[in-house]
Amino acid sequence: MQVSSVNDVKIYNLSHGKSLPEWLSDRKKRQLQKKDVDIQRRIELIQDFEMPTVCTSIKVSRDGQFILAAGTYKPRFRCYDTYQLSLKFERCLDSDIVAFDILSDDYSKLVFLLSDRYVEFHSQYGYYYKTRIPKFGRDFSYHYPSCDLYFVGSSSEIYRLNLEQGRFLNSLQTDAMEHNVCDINPVHHLFASGTSEGRVECWDPRVRKRVGLLDCALSSLREGMEVLSLPSISALKFNGPLSIAVGTSTGQVLLYDLRSNQPLLVKDHFYNLPIKSLNFHNEMDLVVSADAKIIKMWNKDNGKVLSSIQTESNINDVCIYPNSGMMFTANEDPKMNTFYIPALGPAPRWCSFLDSLTEELEESPESTVYDDYKFVTRKDLETLGLSHLVGSSLLKAYMHGYFMDIRLYHKVKSLANPFAFEEYRKDKIRQKIEETRTQRVQVKTLPKVNKELALKLMEEGDDEVDLASRKKKGKALPTILGDNRFKVMFENPDYQVDEQSEEFRLLNPIVSKVSQKRKKKLHLLAKQDAASQEGQEEEEGRASSEESSDDDKSWVEEVREQRRLLHEEGRDRRRQERKVADRNTILLDTKRSGGDETFITAENIKNNQPQFYQIKSGEEFRSFKDVAHKQKLQKASLEERLKLEHSETNNLADTTVGSKQLTFTLKKSEQQKKQQQAERDHHEERKKLRRSAGHLSSARGRGRAGSRGSGRGRH
């Protein structure tokens, strides 16, 4: 149980504390209750008073014995018996419950409006009947004299279902686009519905005509309020024959007298959230209004707030137990909260022990707020030299430290550091001196790494500062040099930008042009701020657009030029490397049997040792010129090699054993041969069938063509 006090009103949260999981055995639960202090102090007023995931709405039967709650997931509703303080039964449905109502004094007659347009009727034993309405419903009310159910939703019509005849009656035609909520006055049975346009329409069920209209949207607006959308009606509640409370989607509650179209009182929650629930507490002349964040209890005559309740999770619905100070809330949380406020009334008779319990708590209050104490850690005690006081009455252990008297703390602090004021004074003087130094001319020092980049960033930063200084409210953004995240880039040599690399040379034209554009834009903005005539601004804007088009063409040409230079440098570098390798390497012999070649470097030639050449079995001696020819090929360029190889294949090769020429033909597959033969046969066949076209030029043919042409002309 948690106790809080708002405006000197005690509020007891009976649902606060740890909840035991259902899968625990009874023996394990008893063991936890003996060991855990929080579980021992927990008050479980009603057993299993929770939902699997979320509770959407909660109501109390008229006889006060049963509490019914709807929630999810899976869609279900639960009935709790207050006399037994436990769950009586649970029923699951096919879809989520939008709204439900209790038609009888107990749970024997229930009506559920579901999210799939179905209306389900349940009796004491379970499911009884269901029907469907034409449009999606949002709320409904039951008219007891005529046994009619009024359904409102995403339609301009209000549907009527008569439970005595078991059929739909003619619907009420309204001027609104959609209806959100509805209610029926318990005294004279006036039906009221709240629309999405911020109006309340009142209908007389006896004549089925509209008898009144309240425009609440304009009345809810106050001076200085920022209007983002039209306030719609989100809650509606009658009180007595003449009073009605209206809640809007912007967080205002309006109290009306039915005889006037102006509100008696407008109460704002200041959360800009839709009002979820409205209730009247007639014993204390209070209005209990709730949105998703807070429940407020305030006087209906002057609007003075009595108290308020804030929950950990969002609120969906609020239900006040009749003639008592107990309140139930449906939250976006499995646990349904139970609050007991003795200032609103006594506890219900099925939990009358709460009165004696709260009286005992008020007689022996415990101080939990240490206003006259200072919290210190063990390290602070060692600094002050008070470690020997641990365990004495001067220190009260709390969490990871201790509470000590604030007067003792100040006295010990002044004795431990008597020059604290002098140090504080010196720090202030130092800060003033530093502020004056910033106004002087400062020498800019470049970092050791990436000096050119740092200089470039400094120049750009100066341009931005100059532009911001010309504007009244302009502020210069922090630069990379002043950001600690990029500090390593100007300190670590590994981040040095290599300006000779290929990537830098290709990107540098683009980056340089972008920076030039940026500088031109800054200068242009500075000129526009200084200029006073509109004609000058237009001429400058046109000039900048022409320059930008020229810049786009220039950087493309620069990138192409850099690519060409890189290509030439790479080709020259490879040629130089090849020449160095050829100079240091000489071909000595070729092993034709294995396909490997033997090389000897220039270092082995310096030894002046004789070189022996061996002709292996299976090889033919050709000439000593062959070795020299290969050495010459190694020194030649690739173009010269290709020309020599091409000429050797076409000409005869002169060797010591004679001259010979090599010719070769590619072997064709059987399929290719058949295809070529078929093509040749086809061409021969076409030659035989070809006919001469000489007869087309004869006189007879021209005559026929002429006669046909003349015949067409005559017709």
XYZ file of C-alpha atoms in Angstrom:
715
model
C 0.000 0.000 0.000
C 1.261 3.438 -0.948
C 0.256 6.603 0.886
C 0.439 10.017 -0.769
C -0.822 13.432 0.198
C -1.930 16.114 -2.284
C -3.332 19.364 -0.846
C -3.387 17.680 2.599
C -5.699 14.948 1.275
C -4.509 11.418 2.011
C -4.750 8.987 -0.920
C -4.162 5.267 -0.326
C -3.174 3.182 -3.321
C -4.278 -0.319 -2.331
C -2.889 -1.933 -5.500
C 0.657 -0.726 -5.006
C 3.300 -3.369 -4.403
C 4.550 -6.614 -5.843
C 2.090 -9.066 -7.319
C 2.717 -12.798 -7.140
C 2.613 -14.699 -10.447
C -0.203 -17.163 -10.976
C 2.076 -20.076 -11.890
C 3.658 -20.149 -8.420
C 2.555 -22.922 -6.120
C 0.812 -22.151 -2.830
C 3.835 -23.331 -0.886
C 6.127 -20.992 -2.820
C 3.739 -18.090 -2.274
C 3.708 -18.681 1.481
C 7.515 -18.778 1.544
C 7.731 -15.472 -0.322
C 5.217 -13.882 2.032
C 7.397 -14.859 4.995
C 10.659 -13.560 3.517
C 9.761 -10.506 1.402
C 8.778 -7.414 3.407
C 7.106 -5.707 0.422
C 4.816 -8.692 -0.083
C 3.963 -8.715 3.612
C 2.903 -5.067 3.485
C 0.901 -5.596 0.297
C -2.892 -5.454 0.582
C -4.688 -7.693 -1.898
C -8.169 -6.309 -1.528
C -9.703 -8.425 -4.326
C -7.967 -11.574 -5.458
C -6.695 -11.599 -9.092
C -7.928 -8.056 -9.678
C -6.075 -7.643 -12.987
C -6.156 -8.324 -16.735
C -3.695 -10.269 -18.903
C -2.500 -7.188 -20.785
C -4.725 -4.076 -20.719
C -7.971 -3.060 -19.034
C -10.198 -0.777 -21.143
C -13.304 -0.123 -18.999
C -14.670 -0.912 -15.533
C -18.135 -0.606 -13.951
C -19.944 -1.459 -10.693
C -23.405 -3.053 -10.621
C -26.280 -1.076 -9.111
C -26.534 -3.356 -6.092
C -22.818 -2.790 -5.391
C -21.983 -6.486 -5.158
C -20.268 -7.043 -8.503
C -17.438 -5.273 -10.304
C -17.182 -5.918 -14.055
C -14.094 -5.097 -16.117
C -13.343 -5.473 -19.831
C -9.879 -5.903 -21.252
C -7.562 -7.759 -23.579
C -5.653 -9.891 -24.772
C -7.552 -12.110 -25.563
C -10.751 -9.998 -25.550
C -12.586 -10.834 -22.336
C -14.521 -9.484 -19.407
C -14.297 -10.503 -15.771
C -16.826 -10.342 -12.956
C -15.629 -9.948 -9.361
C -17.788 -10.639 -6.316
C -17.109 -8.091 -3.587
C -18.740 -10.269 -0.915
C -16.245 -13.046 -1.668
C -13.376 -10.668 -2.597
C -12.478 -12.863 -5.546
C -13.116 -13.531 -9.233
C -16.581 -14.955 -9.897
C -16.313 -15.793 -13.608
C -14.552 -14.846 -16.825
C -15.816 -14.913 -20.419
C -13.907 -14.441 -23.661
C -15.319 -12.792 -26.786
C -14.507 -12.816 -30.496
C -13.312 -9.183 -30.742
C -12.365 -6.232 -28.548
C -14.987 -4.584 -26.360
C -15.626 -0.921 -27.217
C -18.255 -0.313 -24.507
C -20.535 -2.341 -22.267
C -23.410 -1.693 -19.882
C -25.259 -3.521 -17.113
C -29.018 -3.590 -17.730
C -30.013 -5.329 -14.481
C -29.148 -4.741 -10.840
C -26.635 -7.576 -10.919
C -24.620 -9.247 -13.699
C -27.554 -11.242 -15.152
C -28.170 -8.893 -18.141
C -25.191 -7.458 -20.001
C -24.774 -5.702 -23.373
C -21.429 -5.471 -25.196
C -20.587 -3.268 -28.177
C -17.711 -4.911 -30.066
C -15.164 -3.487 -32.471
C -16.497 -5.532 -35.441
C -19.975 -3.825 -35.301
C -21.565 -6.710 -33.389
C -23.754 -6.196 -30.332
C -23.702 -9.160 -27.921
C -26.226 -9.887 -25.197
C -25.263 -12.046 -22.234
C -27.455 -13.496 -19.562
C -26.572 -15.054 -16.239
C -25.551 -18.369 -17.770
C -23.509 -16.885 -20.647
C -23.902 -15.839 -24.278
C -27.512 -15.204 -25.333
C -27.738 -13.399 -28.711
C -25.849 -11.048 -31.004
C -26.764 -8.726 -33.867
C -24.987 -6.238 -36.046
C -25.342 -2.480 -36.553
C -24.751 -0.819 -39.968
C -21.760 1.334 -38.926
C -18.922 0.992 -36.443
C -20.134 1.985 -33.001
C -18.322 4.044 -30.351
C -20.826 4.272 -27.484
C -24.389 3.410 -26.542
C -26.988 4.179 -23.855
C -30.061 2.343 -22.586
C -33.443 4.075 -22.321
C -35.285 2.251 -19.536
C -38.900 3.486 -20.136
C -38.978 2.314 -23.764
C -36.343 -0.490 -23.596
C -34.436 1.163 -26.450
C -30.688 0.999 -27.043
C -29.231 4.102 -28.713
C -25.998 3.471 -30.657
C -23.694 6.257 -31.885
C -20.566 5.898 -33.996
C -18.956 6.748 -37.298
C -22.211 7.839 -38.908
C -24.605 10.768 -38.873
C -27.436 8.447 -37.803
C -28.254 7.310 -34.271
C -29.452 3.700 -34.410
C -32.254 2.466 -32.141
C -32.693 -1.167 -31.142
C -35.838 -2.040 -29.189
C -35.212 -4.951 -26.826
C -38.906 -5.556 -26.123
C -39.847 -6.005 -29.790
C -36.454 -7.407 -30.795
C -36.015 -5.211 -33.881
C -34.399 -2.000 -35.098
C -36.526 1.157 -35.136
C -36.193 4.205 -37.355
C -32.874 5.883 -36.701
C -32.473 9.517 -35.677
C -31.145 11.724 -38.496
C -28.623 14.321 -37.256
C -26.575 17.099 -38.836
C -23.260 15.813 -37.496
C -20.732 13.767 -39.436
C -19.808 11.433 -36.550
C -20.778 10.888 -32.929
C -18.304 9.953 -30.184
C -20.269 9.596 -26.911
C -23.823 9.650 -25.637
C -25.750 9.673 -22.352
C -29.352 9.698 -21.079
C -30.552 11.868 -18.209
C -31.715 9.602 -15.340
C -34.510 12.028 -14.322
C -36.389 13.171 -17.450
C -34.611 10.777 -19.917
C -33.284 13.417 -22.284
C -30.877 11.845 -24.770
C -27.617 13.727 -25.549
C -24.828 12.868 -27.973
C -21.422 14.478 -28.456
C -20.239 14.996 -32.030
C -16.818 15.223 -33.608
C -17.551 18.860 -34.563
C -17.597 19.913 -30.910
C -21.387 20.064 -30.465
C -23.852 18.375 -28.123
C -27.229 17.469 -29.602
C -30.161 16.827 -27.258
C -33.129 14.683 -28.358
C -36.493 13.929 -26.784
C -37.113 10.143 -27.090
C -40.880 10.646 -26.906
C -41.185 12.687 -30.122
C -37.827 11.717 -31.711
C -36.930 15.358 -32.442
C -33.945 17.467 -31.563
C -34.810 19.903 -28.798
C -31.440 21.597 -28.191
C -27.920 22.187 -29.481
C -24.801 23.244 -27.539
C -21.713 24.537 -29.361
C -18.972 23.512 -26.927
C -16.002 23.936 -29.279
C -16.061 27.743 -29.207
C -16.808 27.873 -25.499
C -13.782 25.706 -24.664
C -11.317 28.107 -26.298
C -9.552 30.573 -24.014
C -7.288 33.546 -24.591
C -3.770 32.692 -25.734
C -4.692 29.080 -26.507
C -3.033 27.567 -29.574
C -5.707 25.830 -31.661
C -4.342 22.944 -33.739
C -7.672 21.298 -34.577
C -11.358 21.660 -33.847
C -12.108 20.328 -30.319
C -14.433 17.343 -30.420
C -16.553 15.888 -27.620
C -14.845 12.952 -25.883
C -16.895 12.551 -22.655
C -20.442 13.312 -21.534
C -22.216 12.954 -18.175
C -25.573 14.141 -16.756
C -26.023 15.164 -13.108
C -29.550 15.725 -11.915
C -32.244 17.166 -14.157
C -30.437 20.339 -15.267
C -26.648 19.837 -15.089
C -24.411 18.282 -17.700
C -20.605 17.990 -17.908
C -18.881 17.906 -21.298
C -15.266 16.819 -21.884
C -13.373 17.843 -25.022
C -10.486 16.282 -26.920
C -8.220 19.217 -25.973
C -8.441 18.608 -22.218
C -11.230 21.009 -21.092
C -14.291 20.174 -18.982
C -17.364 22.404 -19.409
C -20.267 22.520 -16.948
C -23.631 23.555 -18.429
C -27.073 24.344 -17.196
C -29.521 22.972 -19.762
C -31.407 26.263 -19.689
C -28.386 28.207 -21.012
C -26.081 27.830 -23.980
C -23.121 29.352 -22.107
C -21.001 27.195 -19.769
C -21.135 27.859 -16.059
C -17.513 26.800 -15.586
C -14.608 25.744 -17.793
C -11.886 23.599 -16.203
C -8.643 22.880 -18.074
C -6.399 19.890 -17.328
C -3.448 21.604 -19.098
C -2.271 18.309 -20.605
C -3.905 18.826 -24.016
C -5.183 15.228 -23.839
C -8.759 14.014 -24.415
C -10.967 13.682 -21.356
C -11.572 9.956 -20.853
C -14.064 9.885 -17.985
C -16.441 12.203 -16.085
C -18.109 11.427 -12.758
C -20.005 13.420 -10.120
C -19.521 13.018 -6.369
C -22.692 14.644 -5.016
C -21.847 14.212 -1.308
C -18.882 16.592 -1.661
C -20.184 18.581 -4.699
C -17.187 17.416 -6.698
C -16.484 16.601 -10.320
C -14.010 13.764 -10.968
C -12.490 14.184 -14.423
C -9.736 12.056 -15.890
C -7.515 12.075 -18.928
C -4.716 9.647 -19.802
C -2.270 11.202 -17.283
C -4.168 12.492 -14.253
C -7.397 12.279 -12.262
C -8.584 15.608 -10.886
C -11.181 16.154 -8.167
C -12.509 19.720 -8.108
C -15.487 21.660 -6.843
C -18.270 22.044 -9.391
C -19.199 25.558 -8.162
C -15.844 27.355 -8.174
C -13.456 24.872 -9.835
C -11.093 24.694 -6.844
C -9.014 21.500 -6.948
C -9.403 19.232 -3.934
C -6.790 16.663 -4.930
C -5.364 14.784 -7.893
C -4.023 11.317 -8.650
C -1.272 10.447 -11.118
C -0.717 6.831 -12.086
C 2.339 5.113 -13.556
C 0.489 4.009 -16.708
C -2.112 5.738 -18.893
C -5.700 5.798 -17.673
C -8.555 4.396 -19.786
C -11.554 4.601 -17.426
C -12.491 5.630 -13.871
C -15.293 4.210 -11.745
C -16.349 5.496 -8.296
C -17.934 3.013 -5.918
C -21.343 4.474 -4.885
C -21.563 6.306 -1.545
C -17.935 5.737 -0.599
C -14.433 7.083 -1.029
C -13.210 4.146 -3.125
C -12.234 4.522 -6.761
C -11.248 1.980 -9.440
C -9.226 2.775 -12.557
C -8.710 0.857 -15.802
C -5.167 1.398 -17.079
C -2.841 0.536 -19.935
C -1.401 -2.048 -17.586
C -2.394 -5.526 -16.409
C -3.071 -4.306 -12.857
C -6.291 -2.384 -12.133
C -5.676 0.265 -9.496
C -7.783 0.688 -6.376
C -7.653 4.023 -4.543
C -9.192 4.827 -1.190
C -9.664 8.500 -0.248
C -11.123 8.922 3.270
C -11.905 12.594 2.550
C -14.510 11.559 -0.066
C -16.334 9.104 2.141
C -16.119 5.921 4.198
C -14.976 2.566 2.926
C -17.593 0.183 1.465
C -19.100 -2.265 3.917
C -17.409 -5.267 2.279
C -14.002 -3.719 3.175
C -14.860 -1.708 6.279
C -11.546 -2.707 7.847
C -9.873 -0.035 5.718
C -11.248 2.706 7.984
C -9.568 1.320 11.104
C -6.391 0.649 9.146
C -6.120 4.216 7.847
C -6.872 5.634 11.306
C -3.974 3.687 12.776
C -1.668 4.937 10.052
C -2.685 8.542 10.724
C -2.078 8.185 14.452
C 1.519 6.962 13.969
C 2.902 8.925 11.031
C 6.399 8.118 9.793
C 8.630 10.896 8.534
C 10.106 9.850 5.209
C 11.315 13.223 3.957
C 14.608 14.498 5.385
C 14.377 18.251 4.867
C 16.910 19.135 7.620
C 19.451 16.496 6.625
C 22.274 16.340 4.124
C 23.004 13.152 2.172
C 26.714 12.233 2.077
C 28.581 9.237 0.718
C 31.444 7.372 2.384
C 33.919 9.239 0.197
C 32.503 12.570 1.412
C 32.921 11.403 5.009
C 36.573 10.572 4.391
C 37.118 14.013 2.851
C 35.538 15.716 5.867
C 37.319 13.426 8.330
C 34.120 11.975 9.787
C 34.673 8.293 9.043
C 34.764 7.539 12.785
C 31.094 8.598 13.085
C 29.864 5.617 11.036
C 27.587 3.584 13.297
C 26.783 6.464 15.656
C 23.473 8.263 16.040
C 24.785 11.271 14.086
C 24.690 9.306 10.812
C 21.619 7.497 9.504
C 22.399 4.854 6.904
C 20.382 5.210 3.691
C 21.046 3.387 0.393
C 24.696 3.923 -0.618
C 25.394 6.717 1.929
C 24.253 8.419 5.092
C 22.041 11.274 6.261
C 23.564 13.804 8.650
C 22.281 17.004 10.224
C 22.655 19.948 7.849
C 23.970 22.225 10.641
C 26.696 19.727 11.523
C 27.599 19.417 7.848
C 28.057 23.173 7.374
C 30.122 23.477 10.559
C 32.460 20.602 9.607
C 32.748 21.894 6.031
C 33.891 25.321 7.234
C 36.474 23.736 9.564
C 37.775 21.272 6.973
C 38.294 23.928 4.293
C 38.569 27.414 5.839
C 39.842 28.937 2.576
C 36.896 27.827 0.490
C 35.603 31.376 0.103
C 39.023 32.637 -0.999
C 39.240 29.908 -3.640
C 35.751 30.747 -4.847
C 36.702 34.427 -5.074
C 39.878 33.631 -7.061
C 37.908 31.464 -9.500
C 35.453 34.267 -10.144
C 38.279 36.738 -10.767
C 39.943 34.276 -13.153
C 36.701 33.863 -15.093
C 36.315 37.642 -15.450
C 39.879 37.939 -16.764
C 39.300 35.164 -19.305
C 36.159 36.911 -20.529
C 38.114 40.126 -21.154
C 40.887 38.226 -22.952
C 38.454 36.845 -25.487
C 37.850 40.386 -26.742
C 41.524 40.809 -27.694
C 43.175 39.788 -30.953
C 43.843 36.062 -30.751
C 46.678 34.336 -32.564
C 45.494 31.243 -34.381
C 47.772 28.236 -33.949
C 47.606 25.441 -36.474
C 47.730 21.790 -35.372
C 50.597 19.495 -36.240
C 48.468 17.168 -38.393
C 46.328 18.284 -41.361
C 47.416 21.931 -41.235
C 45.920 22.821 -44.616
C 42.555 21.322 -43.677
C 42.571 23.188 -40.361
C 43.387 26.469 -42.099
C 40.566 25.914 -44.571
C 38.084 25.199 -41.752
C 39.203 28.328 -39.905
C 38.554 30.480 -42.964
C 35.099 28.981 -43.461
C 34.323 29.484 -39.770
C 35.279 33.145 -39.988
C 32.926 33.618 -42.938
C 30.038 32.081 -41.001
C 30.756 34.227 -37.945
C 30.780 37.364 -40.103
C 27.459 36.415 -41.674
C 25.898 35.630 -38.288
C 27.126 38.926 -36.831
C 25.324 40.848 -39.600
C 22.023 39.207 -38.661
C 20.134 40.147 -35.527
C 19.271 36.669 -34.312
C 21.806 34.610 -36.265
C 24.063 32.168 -34.444
C 27.153 30.522 -35.900
C 27.255 26.756 -35.681
C 30.200 25.086 -33.878
C 33.109 24.144 -36.171
C 34.918 20.844 -36.477
C 38.014 22.320 -34.835
C 36.058 23.059 -31.674
C 34.357 19.655 -31.538
C 36.046 17.056 -29.327
C 34.760 14.223 -31.510
C 37.147 15.255 -34.320
C 40.100 16.155 -32.099
C 42.045 12.991 -32.985
C 41.992 13.909 -36.675
C 44.343 16.848 -35.958
C 46.569 15.006 -33.457
C 47.135 11.468 -34.729
C 49.508 11.228 -37.779
C 47.541 8.195 -39.010
C 44.768 10.602 -40.038
C 47.055 12.708 -42.255
C 45.416 13.460 -45.611
C 47.546 12.153 -48.526
C 47.159 14.792 -51.224
C 49.068 12.682 -53.774
C 46.700 9.720 -53.527
C 44.358 8.875 -56.372
C 41.200 9.302 -54.299
C 42.189 12.790 -53.111
C 43.100 14.014 -56.593
C 39.785 12.822 -58.022
C 37.656 14.285 -55.209
C 39.582 17.515 -54.720
C 38.068 19.342 -57.771
C 34.556 18.582 -56.550
C 35.262 19.587 -52.946
C 37.049 22.754 -53.988
C 34.191 23.804 -56.250
C 31.642 23.129 -53.494
C 33.636 25.246 -51.057
C 33.913 28.017 -53.669
C 30.157 27.899 -54.202
C 29.658 28.079 -50.460
C 31.912 31.110 -50.152
C 30.125 32.823 -53.037
C 26.775 32.092 -51.413
C 27.935 33.553 -48.094
C 29.180 36.687 -49.817
C 25.941 36.908 -51.771
C 23.860 36.662 -48.604
C 25.978 39.352 -47.006
C 25.408 41.620 -49.997
C 21.666 40.938 -49.948
C 21.475 41.890 -46.281
C 23.304 45.144 -46.982
C 21.310 45.970 -50.121
C 18.130 47.992 -49.747
C 16.644 47.806 -53.224
C 14.906 44.765 -54.651
C 16.336 45.257 -58.144
C 19.878 44.820 -56.944
C 18.951 41.542 -55.209
C 17.402 40.147 -58.402
C 20.476 41.014 -60.504
C 22.779 39.366 -57.965
C 20.588 36.248 -57.873
C 20.724 35.917 -61.675
C 24.478 36.358 -61.719
C 24.955 33.639 -59.124
C 22.865 31.152 -61.109
C 24.961 31.763 -64.258
C 28.191 31.361 -62.312
C 26.949 28.110 -60.762
C 26.273 26.631 -64.210
C 29.813 27.550 -65.319
C 31.234 26.004 -62.140
C 29.365 22.744 -62.795
C 31.062 22.473 -66.210
C 34.507 23.444 -64.946
C 34.794 20.820 -62.208
C 33.810 18.062 -64.661
C 36.678 19.082 -66.921
C 39.085 19.170 -63.994
C 38.088 15.649 -62.942
C 38.673 14.394 -66.491
C 42.086 16.063 -66.590
C 43.060 14.455 -63.264
C 41.986 11.040 -64.553
C 44.117 11.483 -67.690
C 47.160 12.530 -65.648
C 46.746 9.598 -63.285
C 46.524 7.214 -66.221
C 49.724 8.598 -67.806
C 51.609 8.528 -64.504
C 50.613 4.938 -63.896
C 51.682 3.898 -67.386
C 55.069 5.629 -67.036
C 55.601 4.076 -63.630
C 54.885 0.572 -64.913
C 57.205 1.115 -67.904
C 60.008 2.295 -65.610
C 59.576 -0.701 -63.335
C 59.681 -3.024 -66.334
C 62.911 -1.445 -67.593
C 64.588 -1.824 -64.218
C 63.555 -5.463 -64.039
C 64.808 -6.145 -67.576
C 68.122 -4.443 -66.827
C 68.748 -6.681 -63.818
C 67.536 -9.923 -65.414
C 69.160 -11.890 -68.353
C 67.643 -14.989 -69.942
C 70.171 -17.866 -70.098
C 68.378 -21.028 -71.138
C 64.979 -22.442 -71.808
C 63.938 -25.843 -70.491
C 61.442 -27.045 -72.999
C 60.755 -30.290 -71.249
C 59.289 -28.680 -68.177
C 58.127 -25.380 -69.618
C 60.179 -23.298 -67.071
C 62.739 -20.632 -67.924
C 66.037 -20.102 -66.060
C 67.056 -16.483 -65.254
C 70.284 -15.092 -63.847
C 70.576 -11.680 -62.309
C 73.298 -9.042 -62.686
C 74.743 -9.995 -59.310
C 75.764 -13.449 -60.616
C 77.468 -11.929 -63.684
C 79.865 -9.956 -61.434
C 81.387 -13.249 -60.209
C 82.920 -13.851 -63.734
C 82.230 -17.552 -63.475
C 81.935 -19.585 -66.727
C 78.413 -20.539 -67.723
C 77.761 -23.974 -69.171
C 74.844 -24.787 -71.450
C 73.543 -28.350 -71.580
C 71.391 -29.809 -74.288
C 69.015 -32.280 -72.748
C 67.665 -35.369 -74.400
C 64.711 -34.674 -76.683
C 65.863 -31.104 -77.493
C 67.275 -29.804 -80.766
C 70.065 -27.272 -80.884
C 68.914 -24.273 -82.865
C 71.409 -21.387 -82.630
C 73.166 -19.098 -80.190
C 71.289 -16.201 -81.767
C 68.099 -17.438 -80.143
C 69.349 -16.462 -76.667
C 70.326 -13.003 -77.840
C 66.994 -12.640 -79.613
C 65.111 -13.431 -76.406
C 67.233 -10.983 -74.429
C 66.364 -8.325 -76.969
C 62.683 -9.155 -76.624
C 62.890 -8.702 -72.856
C 64.193 -5.155 -73.286
C 61.679 -4.227 -75.966
C 58.279 -2.687 -75.203
C 55.008 -4.576 -75.423
C 54.094 -2.948 -78.732
C 57.384 -4.014 -80.340
C 56.985 -7.563 -79.031
C 53.522 -7.905 -80.558
C 54.775 -6.633 -83.933
C 57.700 -9.082 -83.933
C 55.527 -12.051 -82.975
C 52.996 -11.160 -85.699
C 55.736 -10.923 -88.357
C 57.287 -14.254 -87.300
C 54.013 -16.137 -87.784
C 53.671 -14.818 -91.355
C 57.328 -15.194 -92.465
C 59.712 -18.142 -92.593
C 61.893 -18.712 -89.578
C 65.644 -18.986 -90.475
C 67.499 -21.456 -88.322
C 70.651 -23.552 -88.645
C 68.714 -26.689 -89.555
C 66.680 -25.090 -92.332
C 63.534 -23.042 -92.958
C 59.986 -24.056 -92.234
C 56.556 -22.484 -91.957
C 53.794 -23.525 -89.538
C 50.155 -23.489 -90.595
C 47.167 -24.707 -88.644
C 43.393 -25.010 -89.001
C 40.750 -25.190 -86.307
C 38.991 -28.527 -86.013
C 35.221 -28.208 -86.367
C 32.683 -30.314 -84.557
C 30.205 -32.575 -86.321
C 27.325 -30.288 -85.523
C 29.061 -27.272 -87.069
C 29.880 -29.289 -90.200
C 26.237 -30.400 -90.578
C 25.006 -26.832 -90.106
C 27.390 -25.437 -92.749
C 26.430 -28.221 -95.205
C 22.714 -27.476 -94.658
C 23.310 -23.781 -95.375
C 25.150 -24.589 -98.629
C 22.342 -26.917 -99.771
C 19.779 -24.235 -98.996
C 21.646 -21.638 -101.078
C 21.892 -24.038 -104.020
C 18.165 -24.777 -103.829
C 17.314 -21.069 -103.774
C 19.466 -20.482 -106.869
C 17.504 -23.139 -108.797
C 14.118 -21.696 -107.832
C 15.034 -18.092 -108.608
C 12.929 -16.669 -111.515
C 13.810 -13.881 -113.905
C 12.057 -10.488 -113.623
C 12.517 -9.517 -117.246
C 8.814 -9.836 -118.136
C 7.983 -6.890 -115.882
C 9.605 -4.497 -118.335
C 7.698 -5.812 -121.449
C 5.132 -3.734 -123.356
C 2.346 -6.162 -122.523
C 2.874 -5.730 -118.845
C 2.891 -1.933 -119.155
C -0.283 -2.008 -121.117
C -2.131 -3.969 -118.508
C -0.973 -1.642 -115.784
C -2.050 1.345 -117.853
C -5.461 -0.111 -118.590
C -6.095 -0.803 -114.961
C -5.037 2.740 -114.081
C -7.299 4.205 -116.796
C -10.189 2.061 -115.653
C -9.926 3.359 -112.174
C -9.797 6.886 -113.487
C -13.015 6.405 -115.503
C -14.882 5.054 -112.549
